[in-house]
Tab-separated table of C-alpha atoms in Angstrom:
chain	number	residue	atom	x	y	z
N	1	MET	CA	68.966	103.961	107.814
N	2	ASN	CA	66.142	104.243	105.168
N	3	ILE	CA	67.775	106.156	102.068
N	4	LYS	CA	65.477	107.526	99.459
N	5	LEU	CA	67.664	109.191	96.341
N	6	LYS	CA	65.695	111.498	93.948
N	7	GLU	CA	66.841	112.365	90.830
N	8	ILE	CA	65.745	115.844	89.707
N	9	ASN	CA	67.774	116.143	86.370
N	10	SER	CA	71.148	115.337	85.099
N	11	TYR	CA	72.921	117.031	87.688
N	12	SER	CA	70.247	117.515	90.372
N	13	ARG	CA	69.917	114.944	93.514
N	14	GLU	CA	67.833	114.881	96.396
N	15	VAL	CA	68.291	112.228	99.088
N	16	MET	CA	65.987	111.536	101.974
N	17	ILE	CA	66.998	109.925	105.109
N	18	ASP	CA	65.233	108.494	107.923
N	19	LEU	CA	66.588	106.902	110.764
N	20	PRO	CA	64.626	105.012	113.462
N	21	TRP	CA	65.167	105.858	117.158
N	22	ASP	CA	66.863	102.346	117.868
N	23	GLU	CA	69.592	103.179	115.522
N	24	ILE	CA	70.459	106.398	116.730
N	25	GLU	CA	69.718	105.947	120.307
N	26	GLN	CA	73.150	105.220	121.454
N	27	ASP	CA	74.616	108.031	119.282
N	28	PHE	CA	71.920	110.808	121.017
N	29	ALA	CA	73.079	109.222	124.362
N	30	ASN	CA	76.480	110.231	123.380
N	31	ALA	CA	75.640	113.678	122.358
N	32	THR	CA	73.870	114.243	125.590
N	33	LYS	CA	76.846	113.366	127.738
N	34	LYS	CA	79.012	115.761	125.526
N	35	PHE	CA	75.989	118.288	126.373
N	36	SER	CA	76.078	117.651	130.126
N	37	LYS	CA	79.635	118.570	130.307
N	38	ARG	CA	78.768	122.364	129.334
N	39	VAL	CA	76.236	122.708	131.747
N	40	LYS	CA	76.656	124.746	134.933
N	41	LEU	CA	73.843	123.896	137.397
N	42	PRO	CA	74.223	124.517	141.235
N	43	GLY	CA	74.578	121.285	143.307
N	44	PHE	CA	76.070	119.133	140.462
N	45	ARG	CA	79.411	119.060	138.656
N	46	PRO	CA	80.062	119.434	135.009
N	47	GLY	CA	79.218	116.243	133.150
N	48	LYS	CA	77.507	114.674	136.400
N	49	VAL	CA	73.962	116.243	135.779
N	50	PRO	CA	71.497	113.610	136.243
N	51	LYS	CA	69.931	112.613	132.758
N	52	LYS	CA	66.333	113.068	133.808
N	53	VAL	CA	67.493	116.938	135.154
N	54	LEU	CA	69.092	117.598	131.968
N	55	MET	CA	65.897	116.403	129.659
N	56	ASN	CA	63.708	118.392	131.906
N	57	GLN	CA	65.493	121.505	131.383
N	58	PHE	CA	67.243	121.497	128.242
N	59	GLN	CA	66.020	118.628	125.958
N	60	SER	CA	65.066	121.200	123.215
N	61	SER	CA	68.705	122.504	123.426
N	62	ILE	CA	70.125	118.844	123.118
N	63	GLU	CA	67.855	117.935	120.452
N	64	ALA	CA	68.876	120.695	118.529
N	65	ASP	CA	72.761	120.423	119.034
N	66	PHE	CA	72.243	116.725	117.893
N	67	VAL	CA	70.890	117.866	115.186
N	68	ASP	CA	73.550	120.187	114.536
N	69	ASN	CA	76.205	117.643	114.774
N	70	SER	CA	74.696	114.641	113.252
N	71	VAL	CA	73.154	115.578	109.900
N	72	ASN	CA	76.540	115.787	108.332
N	73	THR	CA	77.486	112.497	109.547
N	74	TYR	CA	74.385	110.466	108.724
N	75	TYR	CA	74.448	112.414	105.094
N	76	LEU	CA	77.864	111.294	104.370
N	77	LYS	CA	77.017	107.856	105.526
N	78	ALA	CA	74.341	107.618	103.308
N	79	LEU	CA	76.502	109.247	100.190
N	80	LYS	CA	78.576	105.978	101.271
N	81	GLU	CA	76.240	103.667	101.120
N	82	LYS	CA	74.983	104.826	97.885
N	83	GLU	CA	78.457	105.454	96.182
N	84	ILE	CA	77.796	109.186	95.332
N	85	VAL	CA	80.486	111.770	95.322
N	86	PRO	CA	78.534	115.282	95.387
N	87	VAL	CA	80.341	118.270	94.054
N	88	ASN	CA	78.707	120.924	96.401
N	89	MET	CA	77.825	121.191	99.502
N	90	GLY	CA	74.206	120.001	100.442
N	91	ASN	CA	71.281	121.971	100.974
N	92	VAL	CA	69.686	120.524	104.236
N	93	SER	CA	65.776	120.670	104.838
N	94	ASP	CA	62.566	119.624	106.070
N	95	VAL	CA	64.662	118.618	109.380
N	96	HIS	CA	62.340	116.178	111.855
N	97	PHE	CA	63.607	114.990	115.238
N	98	HIS	CA	62.363	114.568	118.594
N	99	HIS	CA	63.653	112.456	121.247
N	100	GLY	CA	62.575	108.750	120.777
N	101	GLU	CA	61.265	109.530	117.358
N	102	HIS	CA	62.566	108.956	113.752
N	103	PHE	CA	65.426	111.319	112.793
N	104	LYS	CA	64.332	112.758	109.182
N	105	PHE	CA	65.762	115.481	106.943
N	106	LYS	CA	66.295	115.739	103.217
N	107	VAL	CA	69.688	117.070	101.559
N	108	ALA	CA	69.483	118.599	98.065
N	109	PHE	CA	72.875	118.247	96.268
N	110	GLU	CA	74.350	118.291	92.490
N	111	VAL	CA	76.863	115.248	91.100
N	112	GLU	CA	78.796	115.416	88.188
N	113	PRO	CA	76.419	114.209	85.085
N	114	GLU	CA	76.785	111.349	83.168
N	115	ILE	CA	77.365	112.593	79.512
N	116	LYS	CA	75.804	110.515	76.974
N	117	LEU	CA	78.398	110.405	73.925
N	118	PRO	CA	76.566	110.340	70.193
N	119	ARG	CA	77.169	107.241	68.366
N	120	MET	CA	81.229	107.743	66.910
N	121	LYS	CA	81.300	107.689	62.991
N	122	LYS	CA	83.234	108.752	60.203
N	123	ASN	CA	83.296	112.369	59.454
N	124	LEU	CA	81.065	113.080	62.900
N	125	LEU	CA	82.915	116.412	63.274
N	126	LYS	CA	83.703	118.757	60.737
N	127	VAL	CA	87.082	120.955	61.620
N	128	ASP	CA	89.139	123.112	59.545
N	129	LYS	CA	92.940	123.296	59.826
N	130	THR	CA	94.948	126.470	59.146
N	131	LEU	CA	98.121	125.762	57.391
N	132	TYR	CA	100.251	128.842	57.292
N	133	ILE	CA	102.497	129.859	53.856
N	134	THR	CA	105.598	131.771	55.082
N	135	ASP	CA	107.335	134.396	52.799
N	136	ASP	CA	110.670	136.390	52.938
N	137	GLU	CA	109.433	139.197	55.071
N	138	ASP	CA	108.982	136.597	58.084
N	139	ILE	CA	112.533	135.421	57.586
N	140	ASP	CA	113.313	139.272	57.289
N	141	LEU	CA	111.231	140.182	60.442
N	142	ALA	CA	112.686	137.301	62.503
N	143	ILE	CA	116.367	137.850	61.869
N	144	GLU	CA	115.593	142.002	62.529
N	145	GLU	CA	114.122	140.762	65.923
N	146	VAL	CA	117.384	138.965	66.813
N	147	ARG	CA	119.160	141.809	65.442
N	148	HIS	CA	117.719	143.980	68.281
N	149	GLY	CA	118.506	141.456	70.674
N	150	HIS	CA	122.281	141.784	69.919
N	151	ALA	CA	121.709	145.708	69.528
N	152	GLU	CA	124.196	148.039	71.260
N	153	VAL	CA	122.872	150.685	73.050
N	154	LYS	CA	125.011	154.169	72.761
N	155	THR	CA	124.431	157.830	74.123
N	156	ILE	CA	123.690	160.650	71.588
N	157	GLU	CA	124.979	164.016	72.287
N	158	ASP	CA	124.078	165.541	68.771
N	159	GLY	CA	120.292	165.145	69.169
N	160	ALA	CA	117.471	162.511	69.172
N	161	LYS	CA	116.344	160.968	65.412
N	162	VAL	CA	113.057	158.930	64.683
N	163	GLY	CA	113.789	155.174	66.507
N	164	ASP	CA	115.785	156.796	69.431
N	165	PHE	CA	114.754	156.304	72.859
N	166	VAL	CA	114.753	159.463	75.194
N	167	VAL	CA	115.134	158.965	79.097
N	168	CYS	CA	113.152	162.041	80.342
N	169	ASP	CA	111.064	162.993	83.222
N	170	LEU	CA	107.666	163.991	82.715
N	171	GLN	CA	105.524	166.765	84.588
N	172	GLU	CA	101.973	167.226	83.880
N	173	ILE	CA	101.321	171.024	83.943
N	174	ASP	CA	98.028	173.061	83.915
N	175	ASP	CA	96.870	175.465	81.151
N	176	SER	CA	99.038	178.390	82.810
N	177	GLY	CA	102.267	176.046	82.636
N	178	LEU	CA	102.594	175.594	86.297
N	179	PRO	CA	103.248	171.825	87.635
N	180	ILE	CA	100.384	170.037	88.838
N	181	ILE	CA	101.541	168.423	92.062
N	182	GLY	CA	101.619	164.525	92.176
N	183	LYS	CA	101.843	164.336	88.327
N	184	LYS	CA	104.908	163.966	87.835
N	185	LEU	CA	106.750	160.581	85.959
N	186	GLU	CA	110.416	159.855	86.782
N	187	THR	CA	112.585	158.356	84.674
N	188	ARG	CA	110.608	157.139	81.603
N	189	TYR	CA	111.892	155.754	78.108
N	190	VAL	CA	110.067	157.110	75.353
N	191	LYS	CA	110.483	156.144	71.891
N	192	VAL	CA	110.709	158.949	69.196
N	193	GLY	CA	107.945	158.023	66.460
N	194	GLN	CA	105.876	155.556	68.636
N	195	PRO	CA	102.686	156.502	69.832
N	196	PRO	CA	102.197	158.751	71.556
N	197	PHE	CA	105.085	160.432	70.705
N	198	ASP	CA	104.439	160.366	66.776
N	199	GLY	CA	103.121	163.197	64.782
N	200	ASP	CA	103.621	166.955	66.404
N	201	ASN	CA	105.305	165.111	69.684
N	202	GLU	CA	107.858	163.721	67.016
N	203	ASN	CA	108.393	166.724	65.441
N	204	LYS	CA	109.209	168.502	68.874
N	205	LEU	CA	111.453	165.707	70.104
N	206	ILE	CA	113.545	165.275	67.079
N	207	GLY	CA	116.824	166.802	67.627
N	208	VAL	CA	116.619	167.177	71.437
N	209	LYS	CA	119.637	166.988	73.650
N	210	PRO	CA	120.267	166.074	77.374
N	211	THR	CA	119.256	168.675	79.641
N	212	GLY	CA	116.453	169.919	76.857
N	213	ILE	CA	112.879	170.675	77.845
N	214	VAL	CA	109.976	169.896	75.539
N	215	LYS	CA	106.088	170.219	75.830
N	216	VAL	CA	104.006	167.241	74.643
N	217	VAL	CA	100.413	166.568	74.695
N	218	VAL	CA	99.336	162.691	75.565
N	219	PRO	CA	96.316	160.838	76.455
N	220	VAL	CA	95.953	160.797	80.143
N	221	ASP	CA	93.378	158.278	80.412
N	222	GLU	CA	91.249	155.351	78.627
N	223	LYS	CA	88.998	157.662	77.190
N	224	ASN	CA	91.841	159.878	75.317
N	225	ASN	CA	91.509	162.813	77.468
N	226	LEU	CA	94.670	164.831	76.763
N	227	GLY	CA	97.168	166.773	79.066
N	228	THR	CA	100.496	168.627	78.879
N	229	TYR	CA	103.264	167.192	80.029
N	230	GLU	CA	106.681	169.194	80.417
N	231	LEU	CA	109.220	166.382	79.107
N	232	SER	CA	112.785	167.077	80.500
N	233	VAL	CA	115.396	165.045	78.970
N	234	LYS	CA	117.863	163.380	80.757
N	235	ASN	CA	119.717	161.063	77.872
N	236	VAL	CA	119.440	160.042	74.202
N	237	GLU	CA	119.948	156.328	73.488
N	238	ARG	CA	120.337	154.583	70.286
N	239	GLN	CA	119.926	151.006	69.443
N	240	VAL	CA	123.370	150.289	66.669
N	241	LEU	CA	122.186	146.780	65.232
N	242	PRO	CA	124.955	144.756	64.425
N	243	GLU	CA	125.296	143.889	60.416
N	244	LEU	CA	123.948	141.174	58.340
N	245	ASN	CA	127.496	139.516	57.549
N	246	ASP	CA	129.179	136.644	58.651
N	247	ASP	CA	130.377	137.657	62.314
N	248	PHE	CA	126.552	138.205	62.934
N	249	VAL	CA	125.511	134.896	61.908
N	250	LYS	CA	128.428	133.348	64.156
N	251	LEU	CA	127.002	135.247	66.922
N	252	ALA	CA	123.384	134.306	66.134
N	253	ASP	CA	123.750	130.732	65.282
N	254	SER	CA	127.031	129.146	65.575
N	255	ASN	CA	125.703	126.217	63.592
N	256	ALA	CA	125.370	127.829	60.339
N	257	LYS	CA	127.837	128.146	57.724
N	258	ASP	CA	126.769	131.871	55.974
N	259	LEU	CA	123.851	134.395	55.936
N	260	THR	CA	122.068	131.858	53.611
N	261	ASP	CA	122.231	129.079	55.348
N	262	TYR	CA	121.419	130.999	58.674
N	263	ARG	CA	118.238	132.265	56.355
N	264	GLU	CA	117.457	128.770	55.862
N	265	LYS	CA	117.680	127.539	59.252
N	266	VAL	CA	115.436	130.571	60.514
N	267	ASN	CA	112.984	129.650	57.981
N	268	GLU	CA	112.705	125.945	59.027
N	269	LYS	CA	111.910	127.284	62.579
N	270	LEU	CA	109.461	129.698	61.216
N	271	ASP	CA	107.794	126.757	59.703
N	272	GLN	CA	107.846	124.624	62.573
N	273	ALA	CA	106.440	127.383	65.015
N	274	TYR	CA	103.533	127.930	62.264
N	275	SER	CA	103.087	124.061	62.284
N	276	ASN	CA	102.597	124.086	65.991
N	277	ARG	CA	100.296	127.078	66.038
N	278	SER	CA	98.322	125.112	63.305
N	279	ASP	CA	98.361	121.629	65.425
N	280	GLU	CA	97.054	123.993	68.704
N	281	ALA	CA	94.293	125.726	67.087
N	282	PHE	CA	92.941	122.284	65.477
N	283	ASP	CA	93.336	120.478	68.726
N	284	GLN	CA	90.959	123.245	70.140
N	285	SER	CA	88.700	123.541	67.225
N	286	LEU	CA	88.453	119.812	67.617
N	287	CYS	CA	87.744	119.943	71.113
N	288	ASP	CA	85.160	122.758	70.495
N	289	ALA	CA	83.592	120.422	67.558
N	290	MET	CA	82.782	117.906	70.217
N	291	VAL	CA	81.793	120.325	72.914
N	292	GLU	CA	79.246	121.647	70.146
N	293	LYS	CA	77.844	117.843	69.129
N	294	VAL	CA	77.541	116.981	72.858
N	295	ASN	CA	76.649	120.549	74.705
N	296	PRO	CA	76.319	118.473	77.933
N	297	GLU	CA	74.439	119.941	80.881
N	298	PHE	CA	76.457	120.910	84.008
N	299	PRO	CA	75.919	121.345	87.692
N	300	PRO	CA	75.748	125.266	88.118
N	301	SER	CA	78.076	125.266	91.391
N	302	MET	CA	80.934	123.414	89.187
N	303	ALA	CA	80.612	126.109	86.893
N	304	GLU	CA	80.799	128.518	89.499
N	305	SER	CA	83.497	126.932	91.553
N	306	TYR	CA	85.687	126.552	88.256
N	307	LEU	CA	84.903	130.355	87.468
N	308	ASN	CA	85.879	131.811	90.749
N	309	HIS	CA	89.165	129.484	90.618
N	310	MET	CA	90.195	130.930	87.521
N	311	VAL	CA	89.683	134.499	88.136
N	312	ASP	CA	91.329	134.005	91.350
N	313	ASP	CA	94.373	133.030	89.379
N	314	LEU	CA	94.051	135.979	87.015
N	315	LEU	CA	93.668	138.344	90.002
N	316	LYS	CA	96.888	137.092	91.791
N	317	LYS	CA	99.037	137.282	88.081
N	318	ASN	CA	97.326	140.949	87.986
N	319	GLU	CA	98.227	141.764	91.250
N	320	GLY	CA	94.251	143.022	91.887
N	321	GLN	CA	94.578	145.219	89.004
N	322	MET	CA	91.286	143.718	87.421
N	323	ASP	CA	87.830	143.835	88.741
N	324	LYS	CA	86.508	140.554	90.197
N	325	GLU	CA	82.803	140.658	88.865
N	326	LYS	CA	83.875	142.396	85.374
N	327	ALA	CA	86.605	139.552	85.133
N	328	LYS	CA	83.788	136.673	86.305
N	329	GLU	CA	81.288	138.135	83.298
N	330	LEU	CA	84.337	138.450	80.673
N	331	TYR	CA	85.680	134.932	81.480
N	332	LYS	CA	82.248	133.054	82.106
N	333	PRO	CA	81.658	131.673	78.649
N	334	MET	CA	85.412	130.488	78.464
N	335	ALA	CA	84.669	128.772	82.097
N	336	GLU	CA	81.346	127.010	81.068
N	337	ARG	CA	83.088	125.778	77.806
N	338	ASN	CA	85.978	124.376	79.440
N	339	LEU	CA	83.572	122.725	82.093
N	340	LYS	CA	81.687	120.875	79.018
N	341	TRP	CA	84.790	119.704	77.822
N	342	TYR	CA	85.998	118.534	81.050
N	343	LEU	CA	82.758	116.442	81.374
N	344	ILE	CA	83.096	115.098	77.681
N	345	ARG	CA	86.711	114.262	78.455
N	346	ASN	CA	86.020	112.110	81.475
N	347	ALA	CA	83.162	110.355	79.341
N	348	ILE	CA	85.498	109.219	76.776
N	349	ILE	CA	88.038	108.185	78.825
N	350	LYS	CA	85.400	105.893	80.527
N	351	SER	CA	83.541	104.720	77.722
N	352	GLN	CA	87.106	103.995	75.684
N	353	THR	CA	88.740	102.933	79.108
N	354	PHE	CA	91.864	104.784	78.352
N	355	GLU	CA	94.522	105.214	81.017
N	356	ILE	CA	98.282	106.254	81.349
N	357	SER	CA	100.266	104.102	82.881
N	358	LYS	CA	103.733	104.975	85.055
N	359	GLU	CA	105.192	103.213	82.296
N	360	ASN	CA	104.052	105.728	79.495
N	361	ILE	CA	105.000	108.888	81.508
N	362	ALA	CA	108.647	107.468	81.869
N	363	LEU	CA	108.851	106.904	78.346
N	364	GLU	CA	107.918	110.221	77.725
N	365	ILE	CA	110.467	111.833	80.459
N	366	ASP	CA	113.112	109.442	78.325
N	367	GLU	CA	111.963	110.797	74.885
N	368	ARG	CA	112.398	114.273	76.229
N	369	LYS	CA	115.934	113.793	77.356
N	370	LYS	CA	117.221	112.097	74.315
N	371	LEU	CA	115.893	115.390	72.538
N	372	ASN	CA	117.289	117.927	75.154
N	373	PRO	CA	120.664	115.466	76.181
N	374	ASP	CA	122.260	118.816	77.780
N	375	HIS	CA	119.596	119.403	80.024
N	376	SER	CA	118.887	115.393	81.059
N	377	LYS	CA	119.279	116.149	84.687
N	378	ASP	CA	117.122	119.463	84.907
N	379	ILE	CA	114.256	117.235	83.284
N	380	ASP	CA	114.708	114.302	85.914
N	381	ASN	CA	114.824	116.993	88.548
N	382	TYR	CA	111.285	118.829	87.204
N	383	PHE	CA	109.706	115.511	86.846
N	384	LYS	CA	111.032	114.064	90.571
N	385	LYS	CA	107.886	116.504	91.640
N	386	PRO	CA	104.804	114.360	91.546
N	387	SER	CA	102.371	117.558	90.538
N	388	ASN	CA	104.621	117.813	87.303
N	389	ARG	CA	104.394	114.014	86.875
N	390	SER	CA	100.536	114.172	87.234
N	391	ARG	CA	100.357	117.078	84.592
N	392	LEU	CA	102.477	115.261	82.060
N	393	GLY	CA	100.456	112.075	82.548
N	394	ASP	CA	97.095	114.570	81.724
N	395	ASP	CA	98.851	115.807	78.627
N	396	LEU	CA	99.534	112.157	77.455
N	397	MET	CA	95.886	111.583	78.022
N	398	GLU	CA	94.596	114.799	76.355
N	399	LYS	CA	96.895	113.319	73.086
N	400	LYS	CA	95.384	110.048	73.352
N	401	ILE	CA	91.862	111.627	73.484
N	402	LEU	CA	92.403	114.202	70.359
N	403	ALA	CA	94.102	111.226	68.497
N	404	TYR	CA	90.635	109.443	69.368
N	405	LEU	CA	88.551	112.198	68.289
N	406	LYS	CA	90.356	112.752	64.749
N	407	GLU	CA	89.587	109.441	63.475
N	408	PHE	CA	85.928	110.799	63.434
N	409	ALA	CA	87.058	114.328	62.185
N	410	LYS	CA	86.203	115.451	58.390
N	411	ILE	CA	89.355	117.725	58.174
N	412	LYS	CA	89.041	120.898	55.808
N	413	GLU	CA	92.913	122.282	55.447
N	414	VAL	CA	92.519	126.120	54.990
N	415	ASN	CA	95.684	128.101	53.461
N	416	LEU	CA	96.624	131.168	55.075
N	417	ALA	CA	99.423	133.737	53.923
N	418	THR	CA	101.394	135.408	56.673
N	419	LYS	CA	101.414	138.496	54.832
N	420	ASP	CA	97.771	138.390	55.379
N	421	LEU	CA	98.136	137.995	58.861
N	422	ARG	CA	100.464	140.851	59.299
N	423	LYS	CA	97.865	143.064	57.566
N	424	GLN	CA	95.526	142.214	60.159
N	425	SER	CA	97.981	143.076	62.884
N	426	GLU	CA	98.401	146.482	61.114
N	427	VAL	CA	94.576	147.465	60.540
N	428	LYS	CA	94.446	146.577	64.714
N	429	SER	CA	97.364	148.489	65.604
């Protein structure tokens, strides 16, 4: 088999395969026998038709059948001989074959490109790292969230107030006040004072009691077109929060001595959470800086495949509520960025001969068990599954790569007060 490999660009390849007759004669003979078993000719049993008769009547069909069934076989042999792994289905062209002659064809395909990394030197990558500065309001908000988690729900008989939940049915009505068939929403929870049940709607809901009926006007679609609904009250519920005292502290954290100690513990958890957030954002920025520096080419087929998998997973999670084409358009930049990082990541692993051993994975699992002794058995059971151990290995490799890149990063620390984050959230809402 004569194989000529042509490099079109960093990821496109074209292989030309030429097989002389003496190499394929036996394969063709076998193909002819198989073909004969499918042929029905008067006077002959299936598989017993003489070769000369077959060739006289069916030569072109036998040749076409041989080509269809053999191209992939010889193509795979050529790839194996050249030690090439395509990332897509090959496109076959320029096929030439006749009985007794060479069998020639061409296949165009794509491969994972060889990524040329820059010379790694000090301050090659310029990356910002955000340091979050928390305050007392963060602690208050966190404690308030815990209080809501331990709130007692009480049924209210003397009328709703701002913040109460009204359990109700909502029936859309037309301009004449008649109910629109098929436009009834049963047993909904609405919070008095929370959009769209604020403003005029809030004033109408304050003081309502079970069996009460009020008319509210709310948006009915994404364009904020308004509709009028008759709201029938089934019940009014109020969350009664526990008082901030020693009893609450015991309920929220049995290890805290008193409210002051509890606030300190909450503060520590907040600082750790923001530290983790900072580290995650920094890691992402470090990867992005490397992607921008290298900006590798990638095979379109890989990008399309990766994007389809990403969107299919999203559609499953959203139960088909997203339009696939719109989702693909939205997530295409992310898919291409992730693919570039994947190629760079592989190039770094190869250039630095990084590896994660079974021992590394076992040590990491032991470390996690030491940190969570009460869940030691659960951790063992979780990592009995090979896919979970493999995922852990990938995570450890990612840490190794990021630690390597950090050696060549110029890091600028930027302080950000959490009160500014809260202001941003208020503006968005």
